[in-house]
């Protein structure tokens, strides 16, 4: 049965999908390890280099004594007694020492019932070696030692280059983990003492000296300083932090000294969260990658079949040595080496590139899909607008009761986290209004709040409440309200025992970047839509201001995912952008769910891609990166596998009549060249601008 494990806590193992009890991250199938990344994990680059050097040096005399080189260049190698046995000895060293890398990995592949490239290479070199030893003992002239030695050397070279490329692309995670200092200056009883970061506890106060790194997430309790947060936000301008402001572990302090109280440690810090996401992204496979894994497997099977067939056919129509050479050449050329790298290399580079550009990719297949998006659905508040409301006007039904209207709204909303509630609380406090005790407080999601004040039932919320209580707006305020609404202002009604007390008009600010983002999205031929719990008027006004194609107003939180489904049923590929808890189901339902940074953890958990900065323009970058990544992957699959259409038949000797057949070493060269092209082509992605 498939087991599931946590990418960050491999000791956690469960029988079904779920969430890691330690960090809350989604569990992944434990078999689903990034193959190419793990393949070389336990092999130190230096040992590899030594094997490569030894094989290279020993191959030189082997080639020098080969009859092909002598014939080709036209010299006669000085003969000495048992020279062929010396060549045998050298080739054996290359085979056992250099070839060990492949044979031990092949053993692992076979044990894991996943024969692949290593199995093919091993099959090729073992066949060549066993045959040559047999030929030598039988006193036959044709041995395959030079082919064997050069093959191993070139393969080692290819792998060594690959290891360098892969370790480079994996460095993003390592770089991030390096950001955290290992020690912190704890302030205890007025004295400072150096402690290990892992010994910090929530509530501890630590000192950050000028230029120092912040060891844990916390709140400034003393001092003022500019902090470079570029690592987490991508924003290079330092941010001023004063008492009460939050600081993030891993960011770099400027010129001031700060005393910070720890709020989060270890696994719970922002940085740990980001690292978890990257680790999760690295194990998540894109669809193209699954396709290329399958292609690699098929190629292996094909190689064995064609190889065996050419061995049989050629040993009948020519001699055994020629037949074995053909088989070895086929096995080598078909090695799905480059294919195994084609997708992971591009993926690794694009994930890093995404992080550099302010977004984190949690699910790679979502990035792959982003290029096909037809419509982007935005949640209005907090995404297109700043979500920081300000009270614009208070209207009371009875004369001079504005402050009473606000006071009730304030008291009932005191415990609410909604941006509208925060604005009301702030305005009331600015006006010095007193809070009245509230009983039976209750949230009405997507509508508002209710509570008992002085034994009276007070409702504060949207127009839905008026309909619910069948309240008609009095003529004298109707006109003012409709005018304010048509200006894009959100209207909140305050109801006391089924009677309308008054209304509060609030104004949210449209993000300047949103306008630009919508324009750029339209330029890419993608449609836009907006979803909001707000009134029809406000939705219409904001949509018009931003040039959004379509809007859905007065949508209840639980209906958001229904709207996504509805668009999908029209045959559209939908991306959803949101930030709140009530966006989570819609984010999951969408083909591509994009959470906007500062939002809630729930939104982050359900999203496929996370915008670290709250900048909707980054969505355009996601689509651009998606297109770039896809075309690079397709190019790489071509470079990795396409050449086999010509190469396999040539290696098998189909064109032997015309004097065209690939030798094993030439096959190895071609195969390695394809790997290098693939690595190089992937690296080009790094230089592209988004
Ligand atoms: P939401 O779906 O959270 O954006 O809410 C939709 C609408 O419900 C808002 O535009 C407000 O009209 C109303 N609303 C939600 N929560 C509150 C609250 N705490 N106080 C007043 N009105 C609210």
PDB file of C-alpha atoms and ligand atoms in Angstrom, residues 379-381 389 409 413 416-422 424 441 443-449 460-463 465 490-493 506 532-535 554-557 560 582, ligand 1:
ATOM      1  CA  UNK A 379     -11.766  38.493  -4.901  1.00  0.00           C
ATOM      2  CA  UNK A 380     -12.400  42.221  -4.533  1.00  0.00           C
ATOM      3  CA  UNK A 381     -11.501  43.150  -0.992  1.00  0.00           C
ATOM      4  CA  UNK A 389     -11.586  50.805   4.776  1.00  0.00           C
ATOM      5  CA  UNK A 409     -21.960  49.460  15.080  1.00  0.00           C
ATOM      6  CA  UNK A 413     -18.311  44.886  15.743  1.00  0.00           C
ATOM      7  CA  UNK A 416     -14.944  41.153  14.523  1.00  0.00           C
ATOM      8  CA  UNK A 417     -11.786  40.862  12.399  1.00  0.00           C
ATOM      9  CA  UNK A 418     -13.480  42.026   9.200  1.00  0.00           C
ATOM     10  CA  UNK A 419     -11.769  45.029   7.559  1.00  0.00           C
ATOM     11  CA  UNK A 420     -15.101  46.879   7.695  1.00  0.00           C
ATOM     12  CA  UNK A 421     -15.339  46.213  11.440  1.00  0.00           C
ATOM     13  CA  UNK A 422     -11.807  47.477  11.952  1.00  0.00           C
ATOM     14  CA  UNK A 424     -15.763  51.229  12.252  1.00  0.00           C
ATOM     15  CA  UNK A 441     -22.317  38.359  19.706  1.00  0.00           C
ATOM     16  CA  UNK A 443     -20.903  36.613  13.061  1.00  0.00           C
ATOM     17  CA  UNK A 444     -23.127  36.276  10.013  1.00  0.00           C
ATOM     18  CA  UNK A 445     -20.629  35.322   7.308  1.00  0.00           C
ATOM     19  CA  UNK A 446     -20.957  37.424   4.179  1.00  0.00           C
ATOM     20  CA  UNK A 447     -23.652  39.535   5.806  1.00  0.00           C
ATOM     21  CA  UNK A 448     -22.400  41.153   8.981  1.00  0.00           C
ATOM     22  CA  UNK A 449     -22.676  40.743  12.741  1.00  0.00           C
ATOM     23  CA  UNK A 460     -24.886  45.498  11.554  1.00  0.00           C
ATOM     24  CA  UNK A 461     -24.243  44.529   7.966  1.00  0.00           C
ATOM     25  CA  UNK A 462     -25.112  44.590   4.297  1.00  0.00           C
ATOM     26  CA  UNK A 463     -28.331  45.320   2.460  1.00  0.00           C
ATOM     27  CA  UNK A 465     -30.347  42.459   6.294  1.00  0.00           C
ATOM     28  CA  UNK A 490     -19.780  50.186   0.763  1.00  0.00           C
ATOM     29  CA  UNK A 491     -22.912  50.824   2.795  1.00  0.00           C
ATOM     30  CA  UNK A 492     -23.436  49.134   6.155  1.00  0.00           C
ATOM     31  CA  UNK A 493     -26.820  49.250   7.831  1.00  0.00           C
ATOM     32  CA  UNK A 506     -17.154  53.190   3.931  1.00  0.00           C
ATOM     33  CA  UNK A 532     -17.520  40.137  -3.895  1.00  0.00           C
ATOM     34  CA  UNK A 533     -19.964  39.971  -1.039  1.00  0.00           C
ATOM     35  CA  UNK A 534     -20.465  43.679  -1.485  1.00  0.00           C
ATOM     36  CA  UNK A 535     -23.491  45.306  -3.142  1.00  0.00           C
ATOM     37  CA  UNK A 554     -23.522  39.858  -3.201  1.00  0.00           C
ATOM     38  CA  UNK A 555     -21.904  36.466  -3.298  1.00  0.00           C
ATOM     39  CA  UNK A 556     -22.052  34.618   0.007  1.00  0.00           C
ATOM     40  CA  UNK A 557     -18.766  33.052   1.124  1.00  0.00           C
ATOM     41  CA  UNK A 560     -17.634  31.580  -4.172  1.00  0.00           C
ATOM     42  CA  UNK A 582     -13.651  32.244   2.895  1.00  0.00           C
TER      43      UNK A 582
HETATM   44  P1  LIG B   1     -17.495  39.656   2.823  1.00  0.00           P
HETATM   45  O1  LIG B   1     -18.039  38.461   2.108  1.00  0.00           O
HETATM   46  O2  LIG B   1     -16.788  39.309   4.100  1.00  0.00           O
HETATM   47  O3  LIG B   1     -16.713  40.566   1.934  1.00  0.00           O
HETATM   48  O4  LIG B   1     -18.767  40.471   3.292  1.00  0.00           O
HETATM   49  C1  LIG B   1     -19.750  40.859   2.402  1.00  0.00           C
HETATM   50  C2  LIG B   1     -20.501  42.026   2.897  1.00  0.00           C
HETATM   51  O5  LIG B   1     -21.089  41.718   4.159  1.00  0.00           O
HETATM   52  C3  LIG B   1     -19.651  43.243   3.152  1.00  0.00           C
HETATM   53  O6  LIG B   1     -19.498  44.004   1.989  1.00  0.00           O
HETATM   54  C4  LIG B   1     -20.466  43.955   4.189  1.00  0.00           C
HETATM   55  O7  LIG B   1     -21.529  44.650   3.554  1.00  0.00           O
HETATM   56  C5  LIG B   1     -21.053  42.865   5.019  1.00  0.00           C
HETATM   57  N1  LIG B   1     -20.239  42.532   6.201  1.00  0.00           N
HETATM   58  C6  LIG B   1     -19.483  41.446   6.433  1.00  0.00           C
HETATM   59  N2  LIG B   1     -18.913  41.470   7.645  1.00  0.00           N
HETATM   60  C7  LIG B   1     -19.312  42.622   8.225  1.00  0.00           C
HETATM   61  C8  LIG B   1     -19.055  43.226   9.508  1.00  0.00           C
HETATM   62  N3  LIG B   1     -18.279  42.667  10.431  1.00  0.00           N
HETATM   63  N4  LIG B   1     -19.631  44.410   9.750  1.00  0.00           N
HETATM   64  C9  LIG B   1     -20.436  44.984   8.833  1.00  0.00           C
HETATM   65  N5  LIG B   1     -20.699  44.459   7.634  1.00  0.00           N
HETATM   66  C10 LIG B   1     -20.166  43.295   7.313  1.00  0.00           C
END
